[in-house]
Structures are given as C-alpha cells and as structure tokens.
mmCIF file of C-alpha atoms in Angstrom:
data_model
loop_
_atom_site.group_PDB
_atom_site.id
_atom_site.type_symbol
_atom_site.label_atom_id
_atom_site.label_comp_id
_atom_site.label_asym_id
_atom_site.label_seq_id
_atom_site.Cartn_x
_atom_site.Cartn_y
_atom_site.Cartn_z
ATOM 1 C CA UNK L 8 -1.954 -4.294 -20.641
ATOM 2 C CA UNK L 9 -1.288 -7.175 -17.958
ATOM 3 C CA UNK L 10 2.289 -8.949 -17.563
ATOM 4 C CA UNK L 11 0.484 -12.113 -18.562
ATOM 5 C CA UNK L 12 -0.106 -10.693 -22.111
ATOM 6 C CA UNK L 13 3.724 -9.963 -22.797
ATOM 7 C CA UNK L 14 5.440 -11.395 -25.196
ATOM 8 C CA UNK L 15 8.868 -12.269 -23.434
ATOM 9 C CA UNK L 16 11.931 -11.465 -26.563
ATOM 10 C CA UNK L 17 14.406 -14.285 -27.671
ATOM 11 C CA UNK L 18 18.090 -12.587 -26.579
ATOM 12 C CA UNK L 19 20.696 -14.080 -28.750
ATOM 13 C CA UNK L 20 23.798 -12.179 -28.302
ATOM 14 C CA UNK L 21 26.300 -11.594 -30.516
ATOM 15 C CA UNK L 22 29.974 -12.264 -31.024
ATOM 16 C CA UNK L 23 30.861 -8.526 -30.373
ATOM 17 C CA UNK L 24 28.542 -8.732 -27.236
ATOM 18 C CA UNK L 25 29.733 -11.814 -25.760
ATOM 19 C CA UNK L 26 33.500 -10.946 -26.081
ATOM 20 C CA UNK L 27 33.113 -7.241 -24.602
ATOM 21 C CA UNK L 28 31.304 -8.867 -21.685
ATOM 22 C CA UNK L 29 34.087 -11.369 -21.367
ATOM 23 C CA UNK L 30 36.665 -8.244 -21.474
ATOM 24 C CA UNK L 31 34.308 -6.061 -18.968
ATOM 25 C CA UNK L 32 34.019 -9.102 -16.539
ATOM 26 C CA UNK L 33 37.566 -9.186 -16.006
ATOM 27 C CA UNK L 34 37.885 -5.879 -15.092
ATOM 28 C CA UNK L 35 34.899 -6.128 -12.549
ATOM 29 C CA UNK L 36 33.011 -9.379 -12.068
ATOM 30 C CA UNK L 37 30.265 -7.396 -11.091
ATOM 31 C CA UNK L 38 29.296 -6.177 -14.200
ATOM 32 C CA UNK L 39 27.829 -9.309 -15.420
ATOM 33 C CA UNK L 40 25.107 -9.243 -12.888
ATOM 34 C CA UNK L 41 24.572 -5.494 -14.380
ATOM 35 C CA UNK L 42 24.566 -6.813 -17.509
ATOM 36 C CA UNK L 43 22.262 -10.007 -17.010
ATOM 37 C CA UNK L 44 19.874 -7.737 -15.030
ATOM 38 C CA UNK L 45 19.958 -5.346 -17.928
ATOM 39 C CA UNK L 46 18.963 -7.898 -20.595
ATOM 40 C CA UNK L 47 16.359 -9.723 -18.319
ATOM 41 C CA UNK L 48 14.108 -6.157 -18.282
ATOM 42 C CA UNK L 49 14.393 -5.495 -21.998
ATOM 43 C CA UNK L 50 13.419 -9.410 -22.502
ATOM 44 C CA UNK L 51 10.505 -8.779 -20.372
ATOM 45 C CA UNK L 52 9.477 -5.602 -21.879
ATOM 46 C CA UNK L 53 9.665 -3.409 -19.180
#
C-alpha cells in the first residue's frame, strides 16, 4: 500500500489528555515534542 493511499486520522484529544499533558509539560517541556511526535505517527498510520 503507498503513503498516498492513507487515510490520515482526525486526533481530537480529550479533557483527560490535554490536562495530563499540561501537568507532564511542567515537569519537562520536552515531553510535548514526545508527545506531538507520538500522535503525528499514529495520525499517519505508521
């Protein structure tokens, strides 16, 4: 199957999400490029 055939996935996140990330991020900024990196490959479908 090509990349061009992929269906890229809608991300909305959810409260719970959004306020652990806002928690994690003060702890370590760095973990919201983890986490945006994370959630770019499963919305890709890799």
């Amino acid at each position: 199957m090509s990349n061009s055939s992929k269906k890229r996935v809608d991300f909305i996140p959810q409260l719970d999400f959004v306020q652990d990330l806002n928690y994690l991020s003060k702890l370590d900024l760095t973990i919201l490029n983890g986490a945006k990196d994370a959630v770019s490959i499963l919305r890709d479908g890799l």
